[in-house]
mmCIF file of C-alpha atoms in Angstrom:
data_model
loop_
_atom_site.group_PDB
_atom_site.id
_atom_site.type_symbol
_atom_site.label_atom_id
_atom_site.label_comp_id
_atom_site.label_asym_id
_atom_site.label_seq_id
_atom_site.Cartn_x
_atom_site.Cartn_y
_atom_site.Cartn_z
ATOM 1 C CA ASN A 1 -2.876 -5.099 -17.675
ATOM 2 C CA ALA A 2 -3.400 -8.541 -15.693
ATOM 3 C CA GLY A 3 -2.600 -6.973 -12.251
ATOM 4 C CA VAL A 4 -1.417 -9.591 -9.808
ATOM 5 C CA THR A 5 -1.066 -13.166 -10.979
ATOM 6 C CA GLN A 6 -0.115 -16.300 -8.930
ATOM 7 C CA THR A 7 1.115 -19.804 -10.280
ATOM 8 C CA PRO A 8 -0.013 -22.284 -9.421
ATOM 9 C CA LYS A 9 -3.649 -22.116 -8.530
ATOM 10 C CA PHE A 10 -3.696 -25.470 -6.667
ATOM 11 C CA ARG A 11 -1.177 -27.819 -5.193
ATOM 12 C CA VAL A 12 -1.108 -31.031 -3.258
ATOM 13 C CA LEU A 13 2.539 -31.900 -1.479
ATOM 14 C CA LYS A 14 3.569 -34.670 0.855
ATOM 15 C CA THR A 15 5.084 -33.827 4.097
ATOM 16 C CA GLY A 16 8.890 -32.961 3.509
ATOM 17 C CA GLN A 17 8.554 -32.009 -0.140
ATOM 18 C CA SER A 18 9.544 -28.563 -1.361
ATOM 19 C CA MET A 19 8.000 -26.245 -3.803
ATOM 20 C CA THR A 20 7.889 -22.480 -5.036
ATOM 21 C CA LEU A 21 5.028 -20.102 -5.551
ATOM 22 C CA LEU A 22 5.433 -17.471 -8.033
ATOM 23 C CA CYS A 23 3.764 -14.034 -7.973
ATOM 24 C CA ALA A 24 4.004 -11.569 -10.898
ATOM 25 C CA GLN A 25 2.714 -8.029 -11.190
ATOM 26 C CA ASP A 26 2.613 -5.650 -14.133
ATOM 27 C CA MET A 27 1.831 -2.600 -12.377
ATOM 28 C CA ASN A 28 5.435 -1.529 -11.716
ATOM 29 C CA HIS A 29 4.682 -1.549 -7.904
ATOM 30 C CA GLU A 30 7.599 -1.234 -5.675
ATOM 31 C CA TYR A 31 6.217 -3.392 -2.612
ATOM 32 C CA MET A 32 5.146 -6.869 -2.851
ATOM 33 C CA TYR A 33 3.847 -9.344 0.012
ATOM 34 C CA TRP A 34 3.086 -12.904 0.695
ATOM 35 C CA TYR A 35 0.233 -13.779 3.037
ATOM 36 C CA ARG A 36 -1.501 -16.997 4.246
ATOM 37 C CA GLN A 37 -5.128 -17.388 4.882
ATOM 38 C CA ASP A 38 -6.484 -19.587 7.416
ATOM 39 C CA PRO A 39 -10.372 -19.822 8.538
ATOM 40 C CA GLY A 40 -11.303 -17.496 11.399
ATOM 41 C CA MET A 41 -7.851 -15.863 11.219
ATOM 42 C CA GLY A 42 -7.842 -13.245 8.332
ATOM 43 C CA LEU A 43 -4.833 -12.764 6.305
ATOM 44 C CA ARG A 44 -1.233 -12.904 8.133
ATOM 45 C CA LEU A 45 1.697 -11.549 6.461
ATOM 46 C CA ILE A 46 4.450 -13.968 5.854
ATOM 47 C CA HIS A 47 7.370 -12.116 4.160
ATOM 48 C CA TYR A 48 7.402 -8.768 2.172
ATOM 49 C CA SER A 49 9.617 -6.878 -0.077
ATOM 50 C CA VAL A 50 10.078 -3.001 -0.408
ATOM 51 C CA GLY A 51 12.115 -3.355 -3.682
ATOM 52 C CA GLU A 52 14.070 -5.372 -6.149
ATOM 53 C CA GLY A 53 16.800 -7.522 -4.100
ATOM 54 C CA THR A 54 15.250 -6.885 -0.677
ATOM 55 C CA THR A 55 12.984 -8.989 1.603
ATOM 56 C CA ALA A 56 11.772 -8.719 5.269
ATOM 57 C CA LYS A 57 10.050 -11.030 7.715
ATOM 58 C CA GLY A 58 6.341 -10.595 8.445
ATOM 59 C CA GLU A 59 4.161 -11.931 11.167
ATOM 60 C CA VAL A 60 4.534 -15.845 10.510
ATOM 61 C CA PRO A 61 7.749 -16.245 8.437
ATOM 62 C CA ASP A 62 8.793 -19.532 9.969
ATOM 63 C CA GLY A 63 9.188 -22.460 7.260
ATOM 64 C CA TYR A 64 9.063 -20.071 4.333
ATOM 65 C CA ASN A 65 11.736 -18.346 2.127
ATOM 66 C CA VAL A 66 11.345 -15.586 -0.385
ATOM 67 C CA SER A 67 13.306 -14.007 -3.149
ATOM 68 C CA ARG A 68 12.814 -10.894 -5.272
ATOM 69 C CA LEU A 69 15.330 -10.958 -8.135
ATOM 70 C CA LYS A 70 13.012 -8.755 -10.479
ATOM 71 C CA LYS A 71 10.924 -6.059 -9.386
ATOM 72 C CA GLN A 72 7.772 -7.751 -11.110
ATOM 73 C CA ASN A 73 8.186 -11.121 -9.373
ATOM 74 C CA PHE A 74 8.043 -12.506 -5.854
ATOM 75 C CA LEU A 75 8.714 -15.898 -5.087
ATOM 76 C CA LEU A 76 7.595 -17.739 -1.842
ATOM 77 C CA GLY A 77 9.528 -21.074 -1.046
ATOM 78 C CA LEU A 78 8.657 -24.137 1.185
ATOM 79 C CA GLU A 79 11.730 -26.096 1.745
ATOM 80 C CA SER A 80 10.196 -28.810 3.610
ATOM 81 C CA ALA A 81 6.249 -28.841 3.886
ATOM 82 C CA ALA A 82 4.448 -29.654 6.818
ATOM 83 C CA PRO A 83 0.720 -30.217 7.249
ATOM 84 C CA SER A 84 0.536 -26.916 9.288
ATOM 85 C CA GLN A 85 1.502 -25.114 6.137
ATOM 86 C CA THR A 86 -2.034 -26.213 4.479
ATOM 87 C CA SER A 87 -3.580 -22.659 3.733
ATOM 88 C CA VAL A 88 -4.627 -20.458 0.832
ATOM 89 C CA TYR A 89 -1.621 -18.238 -0.050
ATOM 90 C CA PHE A 90 -2.103 -14.832 -1.494
ATOM 91 C CA CYS A 91 0.479 -12.453 -2.949
ATOM 92 C CA ALA A 92 -0.298 -8.670 -3.095
ATOM 93 C CA SER A 93 1.513 -5.593 -4.289
ATOM 94 C CA SER A 94 1.479 -1.773 -3.799
ATOM 95 C CA TYR A 95 2.840 1.449 -4.697
ATOM 96 C CA SER A 96 5.526 2.982 -2.278
ATOM 97 C CA SER A 97 4.058 6.457 -2.370
ATOM 98 C CA GLY A 98 1.081 8.163 -3.864
ATOM 99 C CA GLY A 99 -1.845 6.346 -2.667
ATOM 100 C CA ALA A 100 0.589 4.053 -0.626
ATOM 101 C CA GLY A 101 -1.143 1.559 1.505
ATOM 102 C CA THR A 102 -3.433 0.183 -1.133
ATOM 103 C CA GLN A 103 -2.591 -3.420 -1.774
ATOM 104 C CA TYR A 104 -3.740 -5.288 -4.833
ATOM 105 C CA PHE A 105 -4.177 -8.914 -4.378
ATOM 106 C CA GLY A 106 -3.675 -11.907 -6.611
ATOM 107 C CA PRO A 107 -6.358 -14.870 -6.895
ATOM 108 C CA GLY A 108 -4.669 -17.205 -4.536
ATOM 109 C CA THR A 109 -2.988 -20.592 -4.455
ATOM 110 C CA ARG A 110 -4.596 -23.359 -2.417
ATOM 111 C CA LEU A 111 -1.989 -25.545 -1.021
ATOM 112 C CA THR A 112 -2.671 -28.926 0.852
ATOM 113 C CA VAL A 113 0.084 -30.691 2.583
ATOM 114 C CA LEU A 114 -0.541 -34.524 3.351
ATOM 115 C CA GLY B 1 2.660 -4.733 17.715
ATOM 116 C CA GLU B 2 -0.706 -3.734 16.027
ATOM 117 C CA ASN B 3 -3.770 -5.814 16.644
ATOM 118 C CA VAL B 4 -6.883 -5.481 14.831
ATOM 119 C CA GLU B 5 -10.335 -7.030 16.089
ATOM 120 C CA GLN B 6 -13.328 -7.277 14.060
ATOM 121 C CA HIS B 7 -16.884 -7.956 14.989
ATOM 122 C CA PRO B 8 -19.438 -9.438 14.183
ATOM 123 C CA SER B 9 -17.767 -12.758 12.600
ATOM 124 C CA THR B 10 -21.125 -13.383 10.761
ATOM 125 C CA LEU B 11 -23.728 -11.084 9.797
ATOM 126 C CA SER B 12 -27.123 -12.091 8.016
ATOM 127 C CA VAL B 13 -29.448 -9.159 6.778
ATOM 128 C CA GLN B 14 -32.496 -8.906 4.597
ATOM 129 C CA GLU B 15 -32.038 -7.536 1.152
ATOM 130 C CA GLY B 16 -32.432 -3.789 1.432
ATOM 131 C CA ASP B 17 -31.472 -3.526 5.023
ATOM 132 C CA SER B 18 -28.223 -1.835 6.349
ATOM 133 C CA ALA B 19 -25.211 -3.784 7.420
ATOM 134 C CA VAL B 20 -22.524 -2.393 9.745
ATOM 135 C CA ILE B 21 -19.222 -4.087 10.599
ATOM 136 C CA LYS B 22 -16.857 -2.748 13.374
ATOM 137 C CA CYS B 23 -13.183 -2.889 13.891
ATOM 138 C CA THR B 24 -10.882 -1.702 16.647
ATOM 139 C CA TYR B 25 -7.199 -1.192 16.461
ATOM 140 C CA SER B 26 -4.498 -0.917 19.123
ATOM 141 C CA ASP B 27 -1.859 1.173 17.851
ATOM 142 C CA SER B 28 -2.382 4.851 17.960
ATOM 143 C CA ALA B 29 0.285 5.407 15.243
ATOM 144 C CA SER B 30 -2.009 3.429 12.533
ATOM 145 C CA ASN B 31 -3.126 6.082 9.889
ATOM 146 C CA TYR B 32 -4.633 4.193 7.080
ATOM 147 C CA PHE B 33 -7.598 1.768 7.239
ATOM 148 C CA PRO B 34 -8.807 -0.058 4.158
ATOM 149 C CA TRP B 35 -11.722 -2.393 3.667
ATOM 150 C CA TYR B 36 -11.560 -5.344 1.584
ATOM 151 C CA LYS B 37 -14.344 -7.651 0.077
ATOM 152 C CA GLN B 38 -13.640 -11.246 -0.692
ATOM 153 C CA GLU B 39 -15.694 -13.365 -2.925
ATOM 154 C CA LEU B 40 -15.653 -16.951 -2.873
ATOM 155 C CA GLY B 41 -12.556 -18.515 -4.472
ATOM 156 C CA LYS B 42 -11.165 -14.977 -5.150
ATOM 157 C CA GLY B 43 -8.627 -12.601 -3.676
ATOM 158 C CA PRO B 44 -9.543 -9.632 -1.443
ATOM 159 C CA GLN B 45 -10.308 -6.610 -3.392
ATOM 160 C CA LEU B 46 -10.277 -3.022 -1.888
ATOM 161 C CA ILE B 47 -13.839 -1.624 -1.613
ATOM 162 C CA ILE B 48 -13.076 1.696 0.324
ATOM 163 C CA ASP B 49 -10.267 3.115 2.586
ATOM 164 C CA ILE B 50 -9.899 6.156 4.949
ATOM 165 C CA ARG B 51 -6.900 7.806 6.348
ATOM 166 C CA SER B 52 -6.568 9.328 9.571
ATOM 167 C CA ASN B 53 -7.154 12.701 8.803
ATOM 168 C CA VAL B 54 -10.608 12.193 7.717
ATOM 169 C CA GLY B 55 -13.672 11.167 9.838
ATOM 170 C CA GLU B 56 -15.904 9.557 7.262
ATOM 171 C CA LYS B 57 -15.831 8.612 3.571
ATOM 172 C CA LYS B 58 -18.773 7.694 1.339
ATOM 173 C CA ASP B 59 -18.888 5.852 -1.968
ATOM 174 C CA GLN B 60 -22.331 5.265 -3.269
ATOM 175 C CA ARG B 61 -23.872 2.593 -0.848
ATOM 176 C CA ILE B 62 -20.725 2.156 1.147
ATOM 177 C CA ALA B 63 -19.326 4.297 3.721
ATOM 178 C CA VAL B 64 -16.398 4.211 6.394
ATOM 179 C CA THR B 65 -16.221 6.253 9.771
ATOM 180 C CA LEU B 66 -13.092 6.414 11.879
ATOM 181 C CA ASN B 67 -12.904 7.316 15.519
ATOM 182 C CA LYS B 68 -9.431 8.098 16.249
ATOM 183 C CA THR B 69 -9.872 8.894 19.915
ATOM 184 C CA ALA B 70 -11.680 5.487 20.537
ATOM 185 C CA LYS B 71 -9.615 3.686 18.010
ATOM 186 C CA HIS B 72 -12.233 2.120 16.152
ATOM 187 C CA PHE B 73 -13.603 2.351 12.500
ATOM 188 C CA SER B 74 -16.684 0.796 10.868
ATOM 189 C CA LEU B 75 -18.010 -0.127 7.529
ATOM 190 C CA HIS B 76 -21.866 0.834 6.558
ATOM 191 C CA ILE B 77 -23.416 -0.888 3.620
ATOM 192 C CA THR B 78 -26.936 0.524 2.841
ATOM 193 C CA GLU B 79 -29.491 -1.002 0.693
ATOM 194 C CA THR B 80 -27.759 -4.500 0.804
ATOM 195 C CA GLN B 81 -28.066 -6.549 -2.336
ATOM 196 C CA PRO B 82 -27.587 -10.264 -2.823
ATOM 197 C CA GLU B 83 -24.227 -9.488 -4.487
ATOM 198 C CA ASP B 84 -22.924 -7.885 -1.181
ATOM 199 C CA SER B 85 -22.601 -11.335 0.123
ATOM 200 C CA ALA B 86 -18.883 -12.073 0.815
ATOM 201 C CA VAL B 87 -16.455 -12.003 3.311
ATOM 202 C CA TYR B 88 -15.389 -8.521 4.610
ATOM 203 C CA PHE B 89 -11.928 -7.571 6.057
ATOM 204 C CA CYS B 90 -10.658 -4.477 7.816
ATOM 205 C CA ALA B 91 -7.145 -3.584 8.181
ATOM 206 C CA ALA B 92 -4.839 -1.021 9.557
ATOM 207 C CA SER B 93 -1.449 0.264 8.648
ATOM 208 C CA LYS B 94 1.207 2.830 10.008
ATOM 209 C CA GLY B 95 2.159 3.708 6.426
ATOM 210 C CA LYS B 96 5.748 2.863 7.063
ATOM 211 C CA ASP B 97 8.060 -0.122 7.138
ATOM 212 C CA GLY B 98 6.619 -1.401 3.753
ATOM 213 C CA ASN B 99 3.189 -0.215 4.417
ATOM 214 C CA LYS B 100 2.373 -3.469 6.063
ATOM 215 C CA LEU B 101 -1.423 -4.218 6.812
ATOM 216 C CA VAL B 102 -2.663 -5.867 10.027
ATOM 217 C CA PHE B 103 -5.932 -7.576 9.022
ATOM 218 C CA GLY B 104 -9.077 -8.354 11.215
ATOM 219 C CA ALA B 105 -10.307 -11.825 11.161
ATOM 220 C CA GLY B 106 -13.259 -11.222 8.758
ATOM 221 C CA THR B 107 -16.795 -10.954 8.644
ATOM 222 C CA ILE B 108 -19.175 -13.376 6.514
ATOM 223 C CA LEU B 109 -22.157 -11.249 5.247
ATOM 224 C CA ARG B 110 -25.201 -12.933 3.936
ATOM 225 C CA VAL B 111 -27.828 -10.860 2.361
ATOM 226 C CA LYS B 112 -31.010 -12.909 2.118
ATOM 227 C CA SER B 113 -33.367 -12.104 -0.673
#
């Protein structure tokens, strides 16, 4: 049982390049989330999903897109990276009920945009 | 929307002393309040949580208290140890719309031995 895994762990991009971050969970959770973490600002929700095939915007969605084609995977895309997107990105997942609210986090992806 | 404020931003204590971190929230509809611990280079990990129908919860050296009237909740760590050094985040959720969490800015706790 690996929990929540994220790929890649580190990435350096040039301004304007695109990339996709992959999140996978093996806990059969219905809900999945993408956050970014910046110094002094805690974790801010980018997008989230309440089930396969569904996505919704969080607090800071601009410049990002997501897809949830399979229940266990949640992809975060940057179509045209900007230096302001330099951050640490965390994926999380949770049950929809029966202990709902507890989110389990992955190890993070450190992204630098030059 | 919900706003969560967390204080202090940094906290240094001597090993064996107690540490208290406080958070306030703005939305009275919030009903779930978790605390996460984040060690260097790792993702946040849940250490304790409390729901709005409970005023206090304890797990060994860690306790959380909730004051719904004042809209604040606190994390208490007793008999601190060097391995307690980490960043701690509080969060709040209304338990609907995807169980979204709103996080505080975090507290860096340093336990000096």
